[in-house]
């Protein structure tokens, strides 16, 4: 609820609860209406300069406080600082803000804590492969504790941009292509960072980013234009943000991109209509780095003044890094183009979050109050996340797991076998590579002295183009029983700005695999990468392929456990792996088109008759060279067990609109080992007032089954689960037929059918 400032101040005074907000230590003053009253009382006392100060975030000098920054904070000209993680400097900055500034408003101390702080968990795309929200929550909680121990009270995560194009480097930071999975995991991460009551020690404010549509950057080139029709925006790109808001996320960050010609940082439709009017968000929004200023480079505004005007008019609360607000809002206020009420509301949003965070009561950080960095629990969480993120893509002839007792010697090859830094992935400002346990270390430790392990790096980096190291690698392969090749992309090849147009294995790695194949020994490939890769060209040269993303600090032990069968792999793909890069953007929840392809329609161009008559072939939606299927579909991942699904049932098979339908199936571990499986539910709404995807993920559950064990897995679908944004851009659940599949990937074939019927009087 937003109470007008004067009314709220009156309420507070009337209630006899007045005290200077900045000195209150009563945490009940963080509840509901009281917060509004505190906010209003503060805003009323603020000068224009102090208000604009709250709306300004500045870059830290890192490790020290220059006089200029000291003076700005003391004058109330700074609301937030980013990138300072020296706790003494942070405490001194807070002291200046609290003791030396007129109103004593503490600072938001922001930092990109994206997947861990010092202890690094898998990249978010890898975390998404766990399909395990509780584990993702624990990872964020651990990161929050480590970050908060240095005074950071705000992270710029989770990144919940739907990413349907593996060329985009920032897919690594995302939870992949699916709106439901992204929403569930984004909400889990928010809960992990913020806790139940985010004023408690160790809980930090989260920031859902980038609002909105950034993942649709054309051709996967970073910062590029996006073209997203409103219906698609509402059905695909916005739901994760709504889920984060429902989970209580304190802040949002705008996107660098423009949306339908209007850059996100000045986009009134996004920031006002959707965020405030429809969703009633009462936290605050920060720009991305210089994204207000960049609206002029987009060609949307003529200069900084107009950029500040557009951003402020859209309600963007805080400017990151640049100073268009500081320099232009006073003039815009004076000229009457922006009014004070507007500014007050934006400042109130920021103060509300600061109060909720408990910053006024306790702005300082005592590292002694926190558990040790990288303690056993943290490492265990990082290891579990890494373990459950591993996706087994190929396993011919049961090449994995390796039987420890039968192996006398092992060749461990490749640039990513023993590189403590590269396994951490992108966005690890504070990650500590000295904590990393590499695959080579873990394999050696697991096998002990009895097994000869020969390590040959073979290539300087994943991009190397020489073959200098190949001979030594092949020699080691020939002299060993099994080859394990650690290849992929090093961390610099994904993340911000680092998009690729060719997403195959970089450098000479495919050639290295071919050379290793020539040694005649089983070849197990373990790939680390920040994105799905095109892998069709190397599959003949591997017996098994384990995809490890960038697994983080504890990647080594997690990988070793899976290689040697201590645990069965259980990760599932959160993003489609294309057969060829030209299929991008590619995603499972596509529309059907009027001419969907079937295997019968498709003839590869190499098999077309030599002299084709002037006519088309197949009349269906495919590529003549790539066909119409990916290499590995969303949700795919093998196990050392095998799972059989049966007895699917939707009940009731006919339900009235508004009623709940339960879909259940039996899952049976028909393999020889205990293992976990991610059971997935997909639904198709056959007819809609706008066309519906061929399948949509609507639920998932991780189950652990012993050999021979059977379990019934049930999902309930309420009206909201079956709703979508229709032609009028409003949510609707429509009567009609639905198909539901339960299985181990988005290609699941076990299907049930149910129907929703309109109420007898025809009303919906
Ligand atoms: C990125 C954001 C990040 C910010 C602060 C920007 O370049 O797009 O995701 O939070 O920098 O580091």
XYZ file of C-alpha atoms and ligand atoms in Angstrom:
776
model
C 0.000 0.000 0.000
C 1.285 3.445 -0.825
C 0.157 6.070 1.654
C 0.505 9.717 0.662
C 3.372 11.156 2.633
C 1.565 13.803 4.666
C -1.235 11.445 5.656
C 1.243 8.852 6.810
C 3.206 11.298 8.915
C -0.021 12.390 10.531
C -0.944 8.783 11.237
C 2.319 8.224 12.992
C 2.213 11.344 15.081
C -1.409 10.700 15.900
C -0.531 7.200 17.047
C 2.019 8.706 19.390
C 4.763 6.671 17.801
C 6.883 9.491 16.550
C 10.586 9.213 16.751
C 13.308 10.093 14.352
C 13.235 7.201 11.921
C 16.989 7.025 11.604
C 17.554 6.310 15.281
C 14.759 3.849 15.851
C 15.882 0.440 17.033
C 12.381 -0.977 17.304
C 12.019 -3.650 14.671
C 8.225 -3.530 14.917
C 8.693 -0.263 13.078
C 9.396 -2.349 10.038
C 5.843 -3.625 9.806
C 3.297 -2.586 7.215
C 1.762 0.803 7.820
C 4.516 1.745 10.222
C 7.036 1.390 7.454
C 4.970 3.693 5.284
C 4.810 6.198 8.087
C 8.567 6.071 8.616
C 9.137 6.454 4.893
C 6.774 9.400 4.667
C 8.289 11.122 7.653
C 11.732 10.810 6.175
C 10.742 11.952 2.700
C 9.130 15.034 4.184
C 12.367 16.086 5.754
C 14.494 15.579 2.661
C 15.896 18.272 0.419
C 15.808 17.845 -3.339
C 19.497 17.054 -3.315
C 19.003 14.345 -0.696
C 16.133 12.821 -2.624
C 18.130 12.655 -5.820
C 21.009 11.326 -3.737
C 18.914 8.329 -2.738
C 18.256 7.742 -6.424
C 21.968 7.641 -7.245
C 24.208 4.609 -7.089
C 27.927 5.149 -7.489
C 30.856 2.866 -8.165
C 33.180 2.328 -5.202
C 36.806 3.300 -5.352
C 37.438 -0.259 -4.070
C 39.445 -0.615 -0.898
C 39.523 3.051 0.074
C 37.315 6.128 0.275
C 38.408 9.112 -1.784
C 37.593 12.525 -0.294
C 35.062 13.231 -2.986
C 33.058 10.091 -2.153
C 33.320 10.786 1.571
C 31.908 14.270 1.018
C 29.135 13.021 -1.274
C 27.981 10.404 1.232
C 28.145 12.898 4.102
C 26.055 15.328 2.075
C 23.394 12.672 1.422
C 24.154 12.658 -2.289
C 24.562 8.864 -2.539
C 21.900 6.210 -1.945
C 23.898 3.164 -2.895
C 27.435 2.088 -3.682
C 28.377 -0.886 -5.776
C 31.390 -3.135 -5.744
C 32.935 -2.484 -2.336
C 33.609 -5.711 -0.425
C 36.219 -4.626 2.112
C 34.219 -4.802 5.322
C 36.150 -2.021 7.052
C 35.613 0.310 4.133
C 31.939 -0.678 3.975
C 31.481 -0.007 7.685
C 33.183 3.360 7.373
C 30.962 4.268 4.424
C 27.915 3.277 6.459
C 29.225 5.300 9.392
C 29.583 8.384 7.234
C 26.060 7.875 5.872
C 24.526 7.256 9.284
C 26.511 9.646 11.469
C 27.752 12.402 9.192
C 24.805 12.885 6.888
C 21.904 15.056 7.969
C 19.242 12.337 7.915
C 21.438 9.341 8.633
C 20.096 7.149 5.856
C 22.232 4.012 5.459
C 23.520 2.805 2.093
C 22.550 -0.093 -0.112
C 25.853 -1.876 -0.813
C 25.392 -3.723 -4.113
C 27.440 -6.485 -5.661
C 27.001 -9.110 -8.356
C 26.763 -12.238 -6.215
C 25.527 -14.365 -9.075
C 26.404 -17.957 -8.188
C 28.259 -17.876 -4.921
C 30.567 -15.372 -3.316
C 33.921 -16.934 -2.357
C 32.534 -20.468 -2.522
C 31.274 -20.762 -6.070
C 28.264 -22.854 -7.009
C 27.601 -23.927 -10.623
C 26.696 -21.209 -13.094
C 22.932 -20.542 -12.925
C 22.362 -22.534 -16.132
C 23.988 -25.488 -14.381
C 21.900 -24.888 -11.275
C 18.826 -24.968 -13.487
C 19.881 -28.450 -14.645
C 19.349 -29.675 -11.069
C 15.619 -28.964 -11.294
C 15.974 -28.675 -7.525
C 14.570 -25.418 -6.091
C 15.467 -26.244 -2.526
C 19.098 -26.792 -3.404
C 19.146 -23.579 -5.430
C 17.704 -21.790 -2.384
C 20.425 -23.240 -0.171
C 23.108 -22.130 -2.629
C 21.782 -18.574 -2.559
C 21.550 -18.646 1.228
C 25.165 -19.684 1.490
C 26.207 -16.980 -0.980
C 24.219 -14.401 0.982
C 25.963 -15.327 4.226
C 29.416 -15.091 2.679
C 28.628 -11.818 0.901
C 26.899 -10.237 3.895
C 29.929 -10.946 6.047
C 31.733 -8.270 4.008
C 28.908 -5.748 4.313
C 27.204 -6.443 0.980
C 23.459 -6.084 1.545
C 22.173 -6.304 -2.008
C 22.939 -8.724 -4.826
C 22.131 -8.232 -8.495
C 20.614 -11.689 -8.840
C 18.681 -13.739 -9.827
C 18.977 -13.214 -13.558
C 15.720 -14.604 -14.891
C 15.852 -13.678 -18.559
C 14.329 -16.429 -20.687
C 17.163 -17.544 -22.941
C 16.208 -19.402 -26.070
C 19.398 -18.776 -27.979
C 22.619 -20.476 -26.935
C 24.682 -17.995 -28.916
C 23.886 -15.389 -26.278
C 26.724 -15.393 -23.765
C 24.449 -14.507 -20.891
C 22.513 -17.752 -21.203
C 25.148 -18.940 -18.692
C 23.709 -16.582 -16.061
C 20.147 -17.638 -16.739
C 18.012 -20.617 -15.825
C 17.518 -21.433 -19.498
C 14.595 -21.403 -21.856
C 11.555 -22.313 -19.803
C 9.329 -19.737 -18.086
C 8.022 -22.152 -15.450
C 11.416 -23.573 -14.467
C 12.925 -20.083 -14.456
C 10.095 -18.776 -12.293
C 10.362 -21.590 -9.757
C 14.142 -21.361 -9.499
C 14.182 -17.554 -9.560
C 11.734 -17.507 -6.651
C 13.851 -20.095 -4.819
C 16.944 -17.951 -5.271
C 15.109 -14.874 -4.002
C 14.088 -16.817 -0.893
C 17.642 -17.968 -0.413
C 19.104 -14.472 -0.576
C 16.380 -12.728 1.374
C 15.315 -15.459 3.814
C 11.885 -15.401 5.412
C 12.503 -12.106 7.126
C 15.087 -10.275 5.176
C 16.036 -7.956 7.979
C 17.850 -10.808 9.737
C 21.627 -10.990 9.721
C 22.910 -12.630 6.587
C 19.856 -11.992 4.484
C 20.437 -9.625 1.616
C 18.157 -7.933 -0.873
C 17.802 -9.729 -4.200
C 17.372 -8.109 -7.609
C 15.436 -9.800 -10.390
C 16.965 -8.822 -13.698
C 16.900 -7.739 -16.487
C 13.424 -6.328 -16.859
C 12.545 -7.295 -19.547
C 13.203 -9.307 -22.645
C 17.015 -9.093 -22.723
C 17.309 -12.816 -23.536
C 15.664 -12.215 -26.895
C 18.631 -10.160 -28.155
C 18.580 -10.749 -31.906
C 20.986 -13.405 -33.171
C 22.166 -13.863 -29.605
C 24.455 -10.852 -29.937
C 24.645 -9.131 -26.581
C 22.848 -5.813 -26.075
C 21.088 -6.291 -29.400
C 17.570 -5.211 -30.234
C 14.732 -7.491 -29.170
C 11.479 -8.023 -30.974
C 8.878 -9.479 -28.681
C 5.178 -9.093 -29.393
C 3.208 -8.240 -26.252
C 1.451 -11.579 -26.123
C 4.754 -13.437 -26.220
C 6.209 -11.050 -23.656
C 3.371 -11.772 -21.271
C 3.297 -15.520 -21.794
C 7.037 -16.195 -21.919
C 9.301 -13.399 -20.690
C 7.327 -11.781 -17.872
C 6.076 -14.757 -15.809
C 9.435 -15.354 -14.063
C 9.441 -11.708 -12.906
C 5.945 -12.099 -11.532
C 7.098 -15.233 -9.711
C 10.063 -13.335 -8.221
C 7.745 -10.554 -7.062
C 5.363 -13.075 -5.530
C 8.400 -14.456 -3.682
C 8.995 -10.978 -2.281
C 11.953 -9.803 -4.340
C 13.024 -6.378 -3.074
C 14.350 -4.900 -6.297
C 14.416 -5.242 -10.071
C 17.003 -4.141 -12.637
C 16.103 -2.880 -16.078
C 17.540 -4.348 -19.248
C 20.027 -2.758 -21.623
C 17.814 -3.738 -24.524
C 14.979 -1.904 -26.160
C 11.536 -3.378 -26.465
C 9.405 -2.470 -29.422
C 11.499 0.647 -29.914
C 11.509 1.803 -26.312
C 14.611 1.060 -24.208
C 13.706 -0.809 -21.036
C 15.082 1.960 -18.805
C 12.554 4.434 -20.172
C 9.773 1.986 -20.844
C 6.578 3.182 -19.194
C 4.637 0.142 -20.326
C 7.033 -2.170 -18.466
C 7.886 -0.034 -15.468
C 4.540 1.612 -14.845
C 1.712 -0.333 -16.411
C 2.954 -3.862 -15.817
C 5.166 -3.501 -12.771
C 3.317 -0.968 -10.663
C -0.269 -0.890 -11.898
C -0.821 -4.555 -12.686
C 1.582 -6.210 -10.263
C 1.560 -3.593 -7.479
C 5.325 -3.939 -6.963
C 6.397 -1.786 -4.027
C 10.144 -2.341 -4.052
C 12.498 -0.329 -6.240
C 14.030 -0.580 -9.689
C 17.661 0.110 -10.492
C 18.909 0.814 -14.000
C 21.593 -1.344 -15.523
C 25.091 0.096 -15.780
C 24.738 3.460 -17.562
C 21.546 2.265 -19.235
C 19.758 5.577 -18.680
C 22.523 7.527 -20.370
C 22.631 4.932 -23.157
C 19.055 5.700 -24.156
C 20.562 8.560 -26.137
C 22.925 6.178 -27.904
C 19.908 3.997 -28.720
C 18.541 7.083 -30.427
C 15.557 7.273 -28.116
C 16.519 10.517 -26.401
C 18.540 13.463 -27.639
C 20.682 14.003 -24.551
C 21.200 13.131 -20.894
C 18.502 15.505 -19.761
C 15.880 13.808 -21.917
C 17.180 10.404 -20.887
C 16.773 11.344 -17.225
C 13.311 12.663 -18.004
C 12.196 9.452 -19.724
C 13.649 7.188 -17.036
C 12.153 9.188 -14.183
C 8.817 9.471 -15.975
C 8.790 5.692 -16.293
C 9.431 5.457 -12.547
C 12.957 4.046 -12.645
C 14.038 4.627 -9.045
C 17.800 4.442 -9.027
C 20.524 5.141 -11.579
C 23.512 2.822 -11.692
C 26.980 4.243 -12.315
C 26.155 7.352 -14.338
C 24.862 10.726 -13.200
C 22.070 11.821 -15.501
C 19.656 11.957 -12.548
C 22.040 13.929 -10.364
C 22.738 16.425 -13.111
C 19.310 16.801 -14.645
C 16.539 16.044 -12.186
C 16.920 19.388 -10.345
C 16.390 21.282 -13.603
C 13.545 19.019 -14.668
C 11.874 19.664 -11.320
C 12.379 23.393 -11.590
C 10.913 23.517 -15.065
C 7.922 21.504 -13.860
C 8.386 18.651 -16.339
C 8.849 16.297 -13.399
C 6.884 16.973 -10.263
C 7.944 16.473 -6.690
C 5.221 13.922 -6.004
C 6.751 11.685 -8.653
C 10.215 11.994 -7.119
C 8.849 11.424 -3.624
C 7.172 8.204 -4.689
C 10.402 6.951 -6.263
C 12.453 7.833 -3.182
C 9.840 6.228 -0.946
C 10.282 2.920 -2.790
C 14.008 2.989 -2.014
C 13.570 3.931 1.634
C 10.923 1.244 2.066
C 13.434 -1.402 1.011
C 16.127 0.036 3.276
C 13.771 -0.102 6.232
C 12.613 -3.619 5.413
C 16.237 -4.671 5.206
C 16.679 -3.504 8.789
C 19.475 -1.202 7.704
C 18.387 1.651 9.914
C 18.543 -0.549 12.991
C 21.802 -2.216 12.070
C 23.836 -0.679 9.293
C 27.151 -2.220 10.352
C 28.686 -5.584 9.693
C 30.635 -7.645 12.158
C 32.266 -10.532 10.264
C 32.559 -12.436 13.548
C 28.775 -12.888 13.550
C 28.980 -14.968 10.401
C 29.906 -18.563 9.766
C 33.360 -18.996 8.214
C 33.717 -18.484 4.491
C 33.851 -21.769 2.576
C 33.048 -23.813 5.671
C 32.151 -27.488 5.388
C 28.436 -26.799 4.966
C 29.063 -24.325 2.190
C 31.340 -26.706 0.351
C 28.793 -29.502 0.787
C 26.043 -27.325 -0.701
C 28.282 -26.357 -3.611
C 29.128 -30.020 -4.177
C 25.482 -31.143 -4.123
C 24.564 -28.433 -6.605
C 27.445 -29.446 -8.863
C 26.537 -33.117 -8.564
C 22.893 -32.637 -9.438
C 23.749 -30.289 -12.306
C 25.722 -32.916 -14.237
C 23.872 -34.081 -17.340
C 24.815 -37.370 -18.948
C 24.269 -36.875 -22.671
C 25.701 -40.099 -24.081
C 26.640 -43.424 -22.563
C 27.260 -46.055 -25.235
C 27.531 -49.603 -24.080
C 27.464 -48.516 -20.470
C 30.890 -46.874 -20.816
C 30.120 -45.064 -17.570
C 30.400 -45.514 -14.689
C 34.036 -46.525 -14.650
C 34.708 -49.518 -12.433
C 37.453 -48.500 -10.081
C 38.619 -52.090 -9.539
C 39.028 -52.766 -13.227
C 41.091 -49.717 -14.053
C 44.847 -49.914 -13.808
C 45.591 -46.631 -15.531
C 43.761 -43.525 -16.638
C 44.713 -40.766 -19.078
C 43.225 -37.442 -17.998
C 43.487 -35.116 -20.972
C 42.543 -31.543 -21.743
C 42.778 -27.903 -20.735
C 39.857 -28.090 -18.299
C 40.960 -31.084 -16.211
C 42.982 -29.172 -13.709
C 42.190 -25.493 -13.949
C 40.908 -24.108 -10.648
C 39.853 -20.825 -12.240
C 38.078 -21.963 -15.387
C 35.728 -24.361 -13.614
C 34.214 -21.399 -11.739
C 32.591 -19.888 -14.845
C 31.483 -16.350 -15.580
C 30.600 -13.647 -12.992
C 32.801 -14.665 -10.122
C 34.078 -11.296 -8.924
C 34.767 -12.666 -5.442
C 35.242 -16.338 -6.232
C 38.386 -17.844 -4.800
C 40.073 -20.276 -7.208
C 42.357 -21.455 -4.415
C 39.309 -23.176 -2.911
C 38.603 -25.095 -6.114
C 38.871 -28.846 -6.158
C 39.631 -29.785 -9.741
C 38.526 -32.954 -11.523
C 42.133 -34.163 -11.751
C 42.682 -33.709 -8.005
C 39.413 -35.447 -7.216
C 40.080 -38.345 -9.574
C 43.538 -38.858 -8.067
C 42.116 -38.733 -4.587
C 39.329 -41.139 -5.447
C 41.571 -43.688 -7.131
C 44.411 -43.527 -4.620
C 47.918 -44.726 -5.313
C 47.058 -48.035 -6.927
C 45.969 -46.505 -10.242
C 48.312 -44.661 -12.571
C 46.778 -41.325 -13.587
C 48.580 -39.468 -16.381
C 47.547 -35.899 -16.991
C 48.255 -34.140 -20.280
C 46.796 -30.659 -20.756
C 47.314 -30.974 -24.516
C 46.033 -27.477 -25.269
C 46.852 -24.195 -23.580
C 43.218 -23.084 -23.700
C 40.035 -24.441 -25.211
C 40.667 -22.069 -28.118
C 44.189 -23.168 -28.959
C 44.769 -23.985 -32.595
C 48.096 -25.751 -32.383
C 48.416 -29.508 -32.236
C 51.667 -29.373 -30.286
C 50.332 -31.245 -27.283
C 48.469 -33.935 -29.215
C 51.307 -36.447 -29.508
C 51.867 -36.573 -25.769
C 48.121 -36.860 -25.186
C 47.753 -39.754 -27.625
C 50.762 -41.482 -26.096
C 49.184 -41.216 -22.644
C 45.903 -42.525 -24.089
C 47.618 -45.528 -25.646
C 49.330 -46.347 -22.390
C 46.137 -46.157 -20.336
C 43.022 -48.295 -19.976
C 40.606 -45.388 -20.327
C 40.771 -41.782 -21.522
C 38.846 -39.011 -19.787
C 38.939 -35.794 -21.830
C 38.073 -32.515 -20.118
C 37.106 -30.105 -22.867
C 34.574 -27.368 -23.587
C 34.683 -23.623 -23.221
C 36.719 -21.743 -20.678
C 34.806 -19.210 -18.638
C 35.649 -16.135 -20.736
C 33.685 -17.561 -23.677
C 30.317 -16.984 -22.024
C 28.798 -14.284 -19.862
C 28.185 -10.621 -20.585
C 29.311 -9.459 -24.030
C 30.671 -12.934 -24.800
C 28.264 -14.197 -27.380
C 29.356 -16.600 -30.093
C 28.011 -17.105 -33.596
C 29.464 -20.616 -33.779
C 28.736 -22.661 -30.687
C 30.808 -25.694 -31.555
C 33.815 -26.817 -29.521
C 36.338 -23.989 -29.892
C 39.873 -24.337 -31.237
C 41.275 -27.731 -32.095
C 39.345 -29.700 -29.523
C 37.369 -31.740 -32.047
C 40.670 -32.722 -33.656
C 42.072 -33.646 -30.262
C 39.113 -35.944 -29.637
C 39.600 -37.560 -33.032
C 43.284 -38.113 -32.252
C 42.420 -39.623 -28.873
C 39.871 -41.883 -30.524
C 42.708 -43.175 -32.694
C 44.414 -44.533 -29.575
C 41.759 -47.256 -29.470
C 40.767 -46.835 -25.842
C 37.348 -45.933 -24.437
C 36.980 -42.150 -24.520
C 34.897 -40.470 -21.842
C 34.332 -36.772 -22.511
C 33.509 -34.325 -19.739
C 32.582 -30.937 -21.144
C 32.452 -27.712 -19.172
C 30.770 -24.791 -20.894
C 28.588 -21.769 -20.288
C 26.013 -22.704 -22.901
C 24.629 -25.578 -24.968
C 27.133 -26.501 -27.671
C 26.703 -28.103 -31.092
C 28.212 -31.523 -30.607
C 27.056 -33.692 -33.494
C 30.514 -33.620 -35.085
C 32.283 -35.179 -32.111
C 29.835 -37.850 -31.003
C 31.490 -40.651 -32.987
C 34.671 -40.006 -31.092
C 33.306 -40.453 -27.575
C 31.819 -43.403 -25.732
C 30.249 -41.269 -23.058
C 29.635 -37.557 -22.716
C 28.984 -35.826 -19.415
C 28.012 -32.150 -19.538
C 29.232 -30.278 -16.457
C 28.515 -26.584 -17.275
C 30.951 -24.566 -15.160
C 30.462 -26.524 -11.964
C 32.141 -24.208 -9.455
C 34.419 -24.738 -6.475
C 33.410 -28.353 -5.876
C 33.145 -29.414 -9.512
C 35.984 -31.914 -9.181
C 34.557 -34.210 -6.495
C 31.078 -34.040 -8.061
C 32.445 -35.125 -11.434
C 34.594 -37.865 -9.895
C 31.588 -39.255 -8.004
C 29.622 -39.553 -11.221
C 32.517 -40.933 -13.278
C 33.037 -43.734 -10.783
C 29.377 -44.401 -10.034
C 29.282 -43.225 -6.429
C 26.227 -41.300 -7.613
C 24.185 -41.599 -10.767
C 23.949 -38.453 -12.896
C 20.558 -36.798 -12.504
C 20.749 -33.375 -14.166
C 18.389 -32.509 -17.001
C 18.874 -29.954 -19.745
C 17.344 -26.540 -18.991
C 18.040 -25.458 -22.578
C 17.784 -27.237 -25.904
C 21.006 -28.408 -27.553
C 20.657 -27.736 -31.276
C 21.944 -30.030 -33.952
C 23.254 -27.036 -35.882
C 23.666 -23.459 -34.760
C 21.423 -22.295 -37.607
C 18.440 -23.729 -35.719
C 18.807 -21.027 -33.048
C 16.702 -19.726 -31.450
C 15.427 -23.207 -30.649
C 13.204 -24.227 -27.731
C 10.826 -27.055 -26.956
C 7.755 -24.946 -26.174
C 7.379 -23.701 -29.715
C 4.127 -23.133 -31.558
C 2.833 -25.864 -33.835
C 2.686 -23.791 -37.073
C 0.194 -24.727 -39.778
C 2.656 -27.192 -41.247
C 4.496 -28.993 -38.476
C 7.040 -31.549 -39.648
C 6.907 -35.297 -39.072
C 9.676 -37.764 -39.906
C 7.724 -38.755 -43.024
C 7.793 -35.222 -44.420
C 11.481 -34.758 -44.053
C 14.143 -35.637 -46.592
C 17.674 -34.438 -46.004
C 18.975 -32.295 -48.835
C 21.672 -34.852 -49.575
C 18.963 -37.400 -50.304
C 16.832 -35.259 -52.578
C 16.732 -36.450 -56.182
C 19.488 -34.924 -58.317
C 17.269 -32.929 -60.608
C 14.355 -31.661 -58.619
C 11.339 -30.349 -60.469
C 10.522 -26.726 -59.655
C 8.510 -27.589 -56.598
C 8.813 -27.923 -52.847
C 9.406 -31.121 -50.978
C 7.489 -32.148 -47.907
C 5.544 -28.937 -47.380
C 6.440 -28.877 -43.698
C 8.432 -26.757 -41.274
C 12.010 -28.081 -41.295
C 15.518 -27.216 -42.412
C 16.746 -29.208 -45.429
C 20.025 -29.885 -43.642
C 19.125 -29.948 -39.930
C 15.625 -31.394 -40.059
C 13.300 -30.283 -37.307
C 14.653 -31.782 -34.122
C 17.410 -30.696 -31.809
C 20.341 -32.897 -30.851
C 19.147 -33.096 -27.233
C 15.784 -31.802 -26.140
C 14.897 -29.704 -23.096
C 14.571 -31.853 -19.995
C 16.816 -34.610 -21.380
C 19.484 -36.372 -19.342
C 20.515 -40.012 -18.890
C 20.980 -41.967 -15.690
C 22.878 -45.092 -14.672
C 19.477 -46.505 -13.812
C 16.670 -46.688 -16.330
C 13.190 -45.493 -15.629
C 9.979 -46.806 -17.114
C 6.858 -44.672 -16.988
C 3.358 -46.165 -17.155
C -0.233 -45.880 -15.955
C -0.741 -42.225 -16.675
C -4.121 -40.888 -15.677
C -5.764 -37.487 -15.572
C -8.589 -37.226 -13.097
C -11.210 -36.164 -13.451
C -10.814 -36.578 -17.199
C -13.572 -34.049 -17.523
C -13.562 -31.097 -15.152
C -15.440 -27.851 -15.031
C -13.468 -24.661 -15.524
C -12.127 -23.592 -12.153
C -11.724 -27.157 -10.894
C -8.453 -28.928 -10.266
C -7.161 -31.812 -12.364
C -4.642 -34.335 -11.053
C -2.284 -36.032 -13.468
C -0.381 -39.013 -12.168
C 1.805 -41.807 -13.486
C 3.840 -44.696 -12.218
C 7.604 -44.546 -12.423
C 9.651 -47.709 -12.108
C 13.402 -47.968 -11.664
C 14.128 -50.847 -14.016
C 17.882 -50.434 -13.681
C 20.400 -51.981 -11.344
C 21.336 -48.937 -9.267
C 19.615 -46.480 -6.967
C 19.240 -43.141 -8.701
C 17.353 -39.865 -8.846
C 15.106 -38.898 -11.707
C 13.466 -35.576 -12.487
C 9.893 -36.490 -13.331
C 8.392 -33.861 -15.609
C 4.829 -32.917 -16.459
C 4.057 -31.224 -19.768
C 0.692 -29.931 -20.923
C -0.733 -28.837 -24.226
C -3.871 -26.748 -24.523
C -5.064 -27.832 -27.935
C -6.998 -24.728 -28.935
C -6.653 -21.208 -27.628
C -7.803 -17.739 -28.588
C -4.101 -17.280 -29.268
C -2.121 -20.327 -30.422
C -0.612 -22.346 -27.610
C 2.808 -24.052 -27.473
C 3.059 -27.723 -28.450
C 4.064 -28.474 -24.858
C 4.646 -26.513 -21.680
C 6.366 -27.667 -18.518
C 3.841 -27.438 -15.675
C 5.505 -29.370 -12.901
C 8.521 -31.451 -11.938
C 9.600 -33.583 -9.010
C 12.932 -35.132 -8.150
C 12.460 -38.680 -6.925
C 15.012 -41.175 -5.668
C 14.282 -44.809 -6.426
C 16.017 -48.020 -5.466
C 16.468 -50.697 -8.125
C 13.089 -52.265 -8.799
C 11.210 -49.599 -6.839
C 7.979 -48.186 -8.233
C 6.390 -44.895 -7.220
C 3.299 -43.002 -8.185
C 4.023 -39.365 -8.941
C 1.105 -36.942 -9.004
C 0.753 -33.318 -10.073
C -2.237 -31.090 -9.495
C -3.198 -28.502 -12.040
C -5.302 -25.611 -10.802
C -7.000 -23.030 -13.030
C -3.978 -20.711 -12.860
C -1.674 -23.453 -14.060
C -3.704 -23.763 -17.233
C -4.167 -20.077 -17.881
C -2.419 -17.943 -20.472
C -2.557 -14.370 -21.738
C -5.076 -14.217 -24.526
C -5.676 -11.846 -27.381
C -6.845 -9.126 -25.017
C -3.609 -9.494 -22.982
C -5.528 -10.740 -19.967
C -5.095 -14.133 -18.301
C -7.707 -16.695 -19.239
C -8.316 -20.406 -18.775
C -10.356 -21.788 -21.639
C -12.611 -24.784 -21.922
C -11.465 -27.508 -24.289
C -9.165 -30.482 -24.624
C -5.751 -30.754 -23.000
C -2.989 -33.294 -23.411
C -0.673 -34.097 -20.526
C 2.579 -36.045 -20.652
C 4.640 -37.378 -17.759
C 8.169 -38.539 -18.373
C 11.869 -37.897 -18.210
C 12.162 -35.144 -20.841
C 10.138 -32.816 -23.051
C 9.923 -35.661 -25.575
C 7.948 -37.821 -23.114
C 5.413 -39.989 -24.925
C 3.168 -41.240 -22.134
C 0.040 -39.178 -22.529
C -3.293 -38.568 -20.852
C -6.148 -36.447 -22.116
C -8.510 -34.282 -20.127
C -11.172 -31.755 -20.924
C -12.220 -28.569 -19.223
C -15.864 -27.770 -19.706
C -17.552 -24.413 -19.491
C -20.102 -23.893 -16.741
C -23.587 -25.160 -17.738
C -24.862 -21.604 -18.216
C -21.975 -20.944 -20.578
C -20.215 -18.532 -18.243
C -16.470 -18.902 -17.752
C 25.194 -6.113 -16.080
C 24.353 -6.349 -14.851
C 25.194 -6.181 -13.615
C 25.782 -4.786 -13.609
C 26.600 -4.465 -12.377
C 25.976 -4.801 -15.989
O 26.907 -4.706 -17.008
O 24.377 -6.127 -17.224
O 23.770 -7.627 -14.920
O 24.443 -6.435 -12.470
O 26.609 -4.667 -14.749
O 27.793 -5.116 -12.362
